PDB file of C-alpha atoms in Angstrom:
ATOM      1  CA  MET A   1      -0.149   0.006  -0.012  1.00 59.00           C
ATOM      2  CA  TYR A   2       1.432   3.531  -1.023  1.00 67.00           C
ATOM      3  CA  THR A   3       1.054   6.562   1.123  1.00 71.00           C
ATOM      4  CA  ALA A   4       0.708  10.149  -0.266  1.00 72.00           C
ATOM      5  CA  PHE A   5       3.876  12.354  -0.250  1.00 72.00           C
ATOM      6  CA  TYR A   6       4.916  14.205   2.558  1.00 73.00           C
ATOM      7  CA  SER A   7       1.891  12.447   4.598  1.00 75.00           C
ATOM      8  CA  PRO A   8       3.348  10.482   7.350  1.00 74.00           C
ATOM      9  CA  GLN A   9       0.233  10.468   9.322  1.00 72.00           C
ATOM     10  CA  SER A  10      -1.331   7.841   7.095  1.00 72.00           C
ATOM     11  CA  ASN A  11       1.618   5.320   7.603  1.00 77.00           C
ATOM     12  CA  ALA A  12       1.338   3.252  10.903  1.00 76.00           C
ATOM     13  CA  SER A  13       4.945   2.494  10.941  1.00 81.00           C
ATOM     14  CA  GLU A  14       5.715   6.256  11.383  1.00 82.00           C
ATOM     15  CA  ARG A  15       3.876   6.327  14.739  1.00 80.00           C
ATOM     16  CA  VAL A  16       5.773   3.120  15.711  1.00 82.00           C
ATOM     17  CA  ASN A  17       8.917   5.047  14.967  1.00 84.00           C
ATOM     18  CA  ARG A  18       7.929   8.059  16.841  1.00 85.00           C
ATOM     19  CA  SER A  19       7.578   6.035  19.821  1.00 84.00           C
ATOM     20  CA  LEU A  20      10.889   4.277  19.378  1.00 85.00           C
ATOM     21  CA  ILE A  21      12.846   7.422  18.934  1.00 85.00           C
ATOM     22  CA  ALA A  22      11.283   8.882  22.008  1.00 84.00           C
ATOM     23  CA  GLY A  23      12.327   5.688  23.843  1.00 83.00           C
ATOM     24  CA  ILE A  24      15.984   5.939  22.678  1.00 83.00           C
ATOM     25  CA  ARG A  25      15.902   9.906  23.788  1.00 81.00           C
ATOM     26  CA  ALA A  26      14.692   8.897  27.426  1.00 80.00           C
ATOM     27  CA  TYR A  27      16.934   5.851  27.706  1.00 77.00           C
ATOM     28  CA  LEU A  28      20.269   7.637  26.447  1.00 77.00           C
ATOM     29  CA  LYS A  29      20.944  10.780  28.462  1.00 71.00           C
ATOM     30  CA  GLY A  30      24.735  11.251  27.775  1.00 69.00           C
ATOM     31  CA  ASP A  31      26.390   9.125  25.405  1.00 70.00           C
ATOM     32  CA  HIS A  32      24.443   8.382  22.188  1.00 71.00           C
ATOM     33  CA  ARG A  33      27.164   6.336  20.290  1.00 76.00           C
ATOM     34  CA  GLN A  34      25.686   2.876  21.140  1.00 77.00           C
ATOM     35  CA  TRP A  35      21.969   3.305  20.894  1.00 80.00           C
ATOM     36  CA  ASP A  36      21.570   0.238  18.866  1.00 82.00           C
ATOM     37  CA  GLU A  37      22.630  -1.969  21.837  1.00 82.00           C
ATOM     38  CA  LYS A  38      19.724  -0.559  23.889  1.00 80.00           C
ATOM     39  CA  LEU A  39      17.160  -1.490  21.347  1.00 85.00           C
ATOM     40  CA  SER A  40      16.097  -4.805  23.182  1.00 86.00           C
ATOM     41  CA  PHE A  41      15.389  -2.962  26.258  1.00 86.00           C
ATOM     42  CA  ILE A  42      13.563   0.026  24.424  1.00 86.00           C
ATOM     43  CA  SER A  43      11.340  -2.584  22.504  1.00 86.00           C
ATOM     44  CA  CYS A  44      10.596  -4.688  25.635  1.00 87.00           C
ATOM     45  CA  ALA A  45       9.555  -1.483  27.487  1.00 87.00           C
ATOM     46  CA  LEU A  46       7.170  -0.649  24.405  1.00 87.00           C
ATOM     47  CA  ARG A  47       5.623  -3.919  24.128  1.00 88.00           C
ATOM     48  CA  ASN A  48       4.869  -4.015  28.155  1.00 87.00           C
ATOM     49  CA  ALA A  49       3.691  -0.407  28.105  1.00 86.00           C
ATOM     50  CA  PHE A  50      -0.025   0.269  28.731  1.00 86.00           C
ATOM     51  CA  HIS A  51      -1.788   1.528  25.311  1.00 84.00           C
ATOM     52  CA  GLN A  52      -4.948   3.439  26.186  1.00 83.00           C
ATOM     53  CA  SER A  53      -6.597   2.823  22.838  1.00 82.00           C
ATOM     54  CA  ILE A  54      -6.466  -1.058  23.264  1.00 84.00           C
ATOM     55  CA  GLY A  55      -6.819  -1.036  27.048  1.00 84.00           C
ATOM     56  CA  SER A  56      -3.809  -3.391  27.661  1.00 85.00           C
ATOM     57  CA  SER A  57      -0.116  -3.609  26.415  1.00 87.00           C
ATOM     58  CA  PRO A  58       0.743  -4.863  22.927  1.00 86.00           C
ATOM     59  CA  PHE A  59       2.334  -8.061  24.664  1.00 87.00           C
ATOM     60  CA  HIS A  60      -0.978  -8.961  26.520  1.00 84.00           C
ATOM     61  CA  ALA A  61      -3.024  -8.175  23.222  1.00 85.00           C
ATOM     62  CA  VAL A  62      -0.896 -10.561  21.434  1.00 85.00           C
ATOM     63  CA  PHE A  63      -0.381 -13.372  23.928  1.00 83.00           C
ATOM     64  CA  GLY A  64      -3.311 -13.025  26.466  1.00 79.00           C
ATOM     65  CA  PHE A  65      -1.003 -12.562  29.471  1.00 76.00           C
ATOM     66  CA  ASP A  66       1.136 -10.011  30.974  1.00 76.00           C
ATOM     67  CA  MET A  67       4.928  -9.895  30.283  1.00 78.00           C
ATOM     68  CA  VAL A  68       7.367 -11.014  32.957  1.00 76.00           C
ATOM     69  CA  THR A  69      10.543  -9.394  32.441  1.00 74.00           C
ATOM     70  CA  HIS A  70      12.755 -11.169  35.078  1.00 70.00           C
ATOM     71  CA  ALA A  71      12.563 -14.468  36.836  1.00 68.00           C
ATOM     72  CA  SER A  72      12.883 -13.038  40.041  1.00 72.00           C
ATOM     73  CA  SER A  73       9.763 -10.854  39.279  1.00 69.00           C
ATOM     74  CA  TYR A  74       8.009 -14.008  38.150  1.00 69.00           C
ATOM     75  CA  GLU A  75       8.683 -15.995  41.605  1.00 72.00           C
ATOM     76  CA  LEU A  76       7.529 -13.031  43.515  1.00 71.00           C
ATOM     77  CA  MET A  77       4.464 -12.846  41.436  1.00 68.00           C
ATOM     78  CA  ARG A  78       3.624 -16.526  41.870  1.00 70.00           C
ATOM     79  CA  LYS A  79       4.493 -16.168  45.673  1.00 71.00           C
ATOM     80  CA  PHE A  80       1.826 -13.737  46.232  1.00 67.00           C
ATOM     81  CA  SER A  81      -0.625 -15.209  43.745  1.00 66.00           C
ATOM     82  CA  MET A  82      -0.346 -12.080  41.334  1.00 58.00           C
ATOM     83  CA  LEU A  83      -0.374 -13.861  38.296  1.00 59.00           C
ATOM     84  CA  ASN A  84      -3.150 -13.652  35.816  1.00 59.00           C
ATOM     85  CA  GLU A  85      -4.131 -17.440  36.062  1.00 55.00           C
ATOM     86  CA  PRO A  86      -7.651 -17.658  35.302  1.00 52.00           C
ATOM     87  CA  THR A  87     -10.032 -19.556  37.837  1.00 54.00           C
ATOM     88  CA  LEU A  88     -12.318 -20.771  34.933  1.00 58.00           C
ATOM     89  CA  LYS A  89     -10.254 -23.233  32.636  1.00 70.00           C
ATOM     90  CA  LEU A  90     -10.937 -22.084  29.169  1.00 71.00           C
ATOM     91  CA  SER A  91      -8.727 -23.095  26.104  1.00 79.00           C
ATOM     92  CA  ARG A  92      -6.171 -20.932  24.939  1.00 75.00           C
ATOM     93  CA  ASP A  93      -8.031 -19.951  21.520  1.00 81.00           C
ATOM     94  CA  ASP A  94     -11.233 -18.952  23.609  1.00 82.00           C
ATOM     95  CA  ARG A  95      -9.422 -16.598  25.989  1.00 79.00           C
ATOM     96  CA  LEU A  96      -7.656 -15.043  23.028  1.00 82.00           C
ATOM     97  CA  GLN A  97     -10.906 -14.620  21.258  1.00 85.00           C
ATOM     98  CA  LEU A  98     -12.346 -12.721  24.446  1.00 84.00           C
ATOM     99  CA  ILE A  99      -9.253 -10.524  24.412  1.00 84.00           C
ATOM    100  CA  ARG A 100      -9.874  -9.859  20.865  1.00 87.00           C
ATOM    101  CA  ASP A 101     -13.280  -8.829  21.350  1.00 89.00           C
ATOM    102  CA  ASP A 102     -12.350  -6.365  24.066  1.00 88.00           C
ATOM    103  CA  LEU A 103      -9.621  -4.836  21.748  1.00 88.00           C
ATOM    104  CA  ARG A 104     -12.223  -4.429  19.146  1.00 90.00           C
ATOM    105  CA  LYS A 105     -14.400  -2.457  21.617  1.00 90.00           C
ATOM    106  CA  CYS A 106     -11.510  -0.605  22.968  1.00 89.00           C
ATOM    107  CA  ILE A 107     -10.192   0.392  19.469  1.00 88.00           C
ATOM    108  CA  LYS A 108     -13.746   1.474  18.328  1.00 91.00           C
ATOM    109  CA  ASN A 109     -14.241   3.669  21.444  1.00 90.00           C
ATOM    110  CA  ALA A 110     -10.828   5.227  20.938  1.00 89.00           C
ATOM    111  CA  TYR A 111     -11.379   5.749  17.122  1.00 89.00           C
ATOM    112  CA  GLU A 112     -14.698   7.387  17.922  1.00 89.00           C
ATOM    113  CA  ARG A 113     -13.228   9.662  20.621  1.00 87.00           C
ATOM    114  CA  ASN A 114     -10.238  10.595  18.267  1.00 84.00           C
ATOM    115  CA  ARG A 115     -12.335  11.125  15.396  1.00 83.00           C
ATOM    116  CA  SER A 116     -14.708  13.665  17.204  1.00 83.00           C
ATOM    117  CA  GLN A 117     -11.754  15.568  18.299  1.00 83.00           C
ATOM    118  CA  TYR A 118      -9.906  15.543  15.053  1.00 76.00           C
ATOM    119  CA  ASN A 119     -12.821  16.708  13.139  1.00 74.00           C
ATOM    120  CA  LEU A 120     -13.255  19.817  15.217  1.00 77.00           C
ATOM    121  CA  ARG A 121     -10.584  21.311  13.283  1.00 72.00           C
ATOM    122  CA  THR A 122     -10.843  19.846   9.807  1.00 69.00           C
ATOM    123  CA  ARG A 123     -12.602  20.913   6.474  1.00 70.00           C
ATOM    124  CA  HIS A 124     -13.439  18.275   4.105  1.00 75.00           C
ATOM    125  CA  GLU A 125     -13.167  19.072   0.702  1.00 82.00           C
ATOM    126  CA  VAL A 126     -13.764  16.990  -2.416  1.00 87.00           C
ATOM    127  CA  PHE A 127     -12.024  17.644  -5.839  1.00 91.00           C
ATOM    128  CA  LYS A 128     -13.541  16.346  -9.088  1.00 90.00           C
ATOM    129  CA  ILE A 129     -11.592  14.375 -11.748  1.00 92.00           C
ATOM    130  CA  GLY A 130     -10.287  17.067 -14.159  1.00 92.00           C
ATOM    131  CA  GLN A 131     -10.732  19.960 -11.942  1.00 92.00           C
ATOM    132  CA  GLU A 132      -7.891  22.496 -11.775  1.00 94.00           C
ATOM    133  CA  VAL A 133      -6.195  22.720  -8.191  1.00 94.00           C
ATOM    134  CA  LEU A 134      -3.260  24.078  -6.504  1.00 93.00           C
ATOM    135  CA  ARG A 135      -0.962  21.488  -4.960  1.00 92.00           C
ATOM    136  CA  ARG A 136       1.493  22.200  -2.276  1.00 90.00           C
ATOM    137  CA  ASN A 137       4.966  22.622  -3.917  1.00 88.00           C
ATOM    138  CA  PHE A 138       7.667  20.139  -2.203  1.00 87.00           C
ATOM    139  CA  SER A 139      10.389  20.961  -4.298  1.00 84.00           C
ATOM    140  CA  GLN A 140      14.068  20.798  -2.654  1.00 85.00           C
ATOM    141  CA  SER A 141      16.893  23.232  -2.985  1.00 86.00           C
ATOM    142  CA  ASN A 142      19.667  22.207  -5.306  1.00 85.00           C
ATOM    143  CA  PHE A 143      22.710  24.376  -5.051  1.00 87.00           C
ATOM    144  CA  GLU A 144      24.142  23.020  -8.488  1.00 87.00           C
ATOM    145  CA  ARG A 145      21.103  24.600 -10.306  1.00 84.00           C
ATOM    146  CA  GLY A 146      20.954  27.758  -8.130  1.00 84.00           C
ATOM    147  CA  PHE A 147      17.513  26.938  -7.105  1.00 83.00           C
ATOM    148  CA  ASN A 148      16.195  27.704  -3.232  1.00 83.00           C
ATOM    149  CA  ALA A 149      13.353  26.126  -2.261  1.00 80.00           C
ATOM    150  CA  LYS A 150      12.525  28.976   0.203  1.00 80.00           C
ATOM    151  CA  LEU A 151      11.934  31.314  -2.529  1.00 78.00           C
ATOM    152  CA  SER A 152       9.915  29.032  -4.829  1.00 82.00           C
ATOM    153  CA  PRO A 153       5.906  29.250  -4.779  1.00 85.00           C
ATOM    154  CA  THR A 154       4.092  27.530  -2.084  1.00 86.00           C
ATOM    155  CA  PHE A 155       1.555  26.244  -4.325  1.00 91.00           C
ATOM    156  CA  VAL A 156       1.697  24.829  -7.990  1.00 91.00           C
ATOM    157  CA  LYS A 157      -0.950  24.604 -10.416  1.00 93.00           C
ATOM    158  CA  ALA A 158      -2.160  21.017 -11.161  1.00 94.00           C
ATOM    159  CA  LYS A 159      -5.285  18.781 -12.392  1.00 95.00           C
ATOM    160  CA  VAL A 160      -6.852  16.115 -10.656  1.00 94.00           C
ATOM    161  CA  ARG A 161      -6.104  12.812 -12.629  1.00 94.00           C
ATOM    162  CA  GLU A 162      -7.765  10.271 -10.293  1.00 92.00           C
ATOM    163  CA  LYS A 163      -9.302   9.919  -6.724  1.00 91.00           C
ATOM    164  CA  LEU A 164      -7.983   7.232  -4.494  1.00 89.00           C
ATOM    165  CA  GLY A 165     -10.067   6.613  -1.383  1.00 83.00           C
ATOM    166  CA  SER A 166     -11.595   9.647   0.414  1.00 81.00           C
ATOM    167  CA  HIS A 167      -8.479  11.872   0.941  1.00 84.00           C
ATOM    168  CA  TYR A 168      -5.915  10.816  -1.924  1.00 89.00           C
ATOM    169  CA  TYR A 169      -5.656  12.248  -5.515  1.00 92.00           C
ATOM    170  CA  VAL A 170      -3.448  11.502  -8.100  1.00 93.00           C
ATOM    171  CA  LEU A 171      -2.404  14.689  -9.508  1.00 94.00           C
ATOM    172  CA  GLU A 172      -0.925  15.683 -13.171  1.00 94.00           C
ATOM    173  CA  ASP A 173       0.846  19.109 -13.832  1.00 91.00           C
ATOM    174  CA  THR A 174      -0.818  21.440 -16.490  1.00 89.00           C
ATOM    175  CA  GLU A 175       0.825  19.679 -19.252  1.00 91.00           C
ATOM    176  CA  GLY A 176      -0.640  16.438 -18.341  1.00 90.00           C
ATOM    177  CA  ARG A 177       2.493  14.701 -17.077  1.00 92.00           C
ATOM    178  CA  LEU A 178       1.970  12.712 -13.669  1.00 93.00           C
ATOM    179  CA  VAL A 179       3.100  14.608 -10.459  1.00 91.00           C
ATOM    180  CA  GLY A 180       2.058  11.859  -7.846  1.00 90.00           C
ATOM    181  CA  THR A 181      -0.204  11.168  -5.136  1.00 91.00           C
ATOM    182  CA  PHE A 182      -1.336  13.975  -2.556  1.00 91.00           C
ATOM    183  CA  HIS A 183      -3.423  14.179   0.255  1.00 89.00           C
ATOM    184  CA  ALA A 184      -6.381  16.469   0.308  1.00 87.00           C
ATOM    185  CA  LYS A 185      -4.663  18.604   2.921  1.00 86.00           C
ATOM    186  CA  ASP A 186      -1.893  19.401   0.381  1.00 89.00           C
ATOM    187  CA  ILE A 187      -4.488  20.708  -2.207  1.00 90.00           C
ATOM    188  CA  ARG A 188      -6.080  23.901  -2.475  1.00 88.00           C
ATOM    189  CA  THR A 189      -8.826  25.263  -5.101  1.00 86.00           C
TER     190      THR A 189
END
């Protein structure tokens, strides 16, 4: 699946990368040279962290029980009967199905909550095929050609060639050459 140019919010892996970078910053204070040696610790922390949108940790969502990160913790939890051992004996598949059902409810609730907040600030605009529009200019500076992107126009004329989904459009320039896929937020009339 392709995403639109300069529209990382539509790519789920970008959100994971953002969390990973925040973890690296928090974990490494002074010496940043050996950040890659700490990735397993940071990944463990991310997998074990509570996510509000799913109502549990990712590890719990996948495996159906909480992650035990150290053997001494396991022994202590077992001693005080703090492990999530079900009193009702269900098969593993049935337990995971119950967890999946809860996840669906939590994700739907989080989606509705986020959608209502997001839609307070957005405008929904629909463009027609063949319509002339202005697209955001994402040109890069080039010293060899003597081109400075800061001095170029912010928007450039284009035409809608095709509509993909509800917010993505394939655009062409005024001469009919393909420009690429753009998100509606980067298109104006």
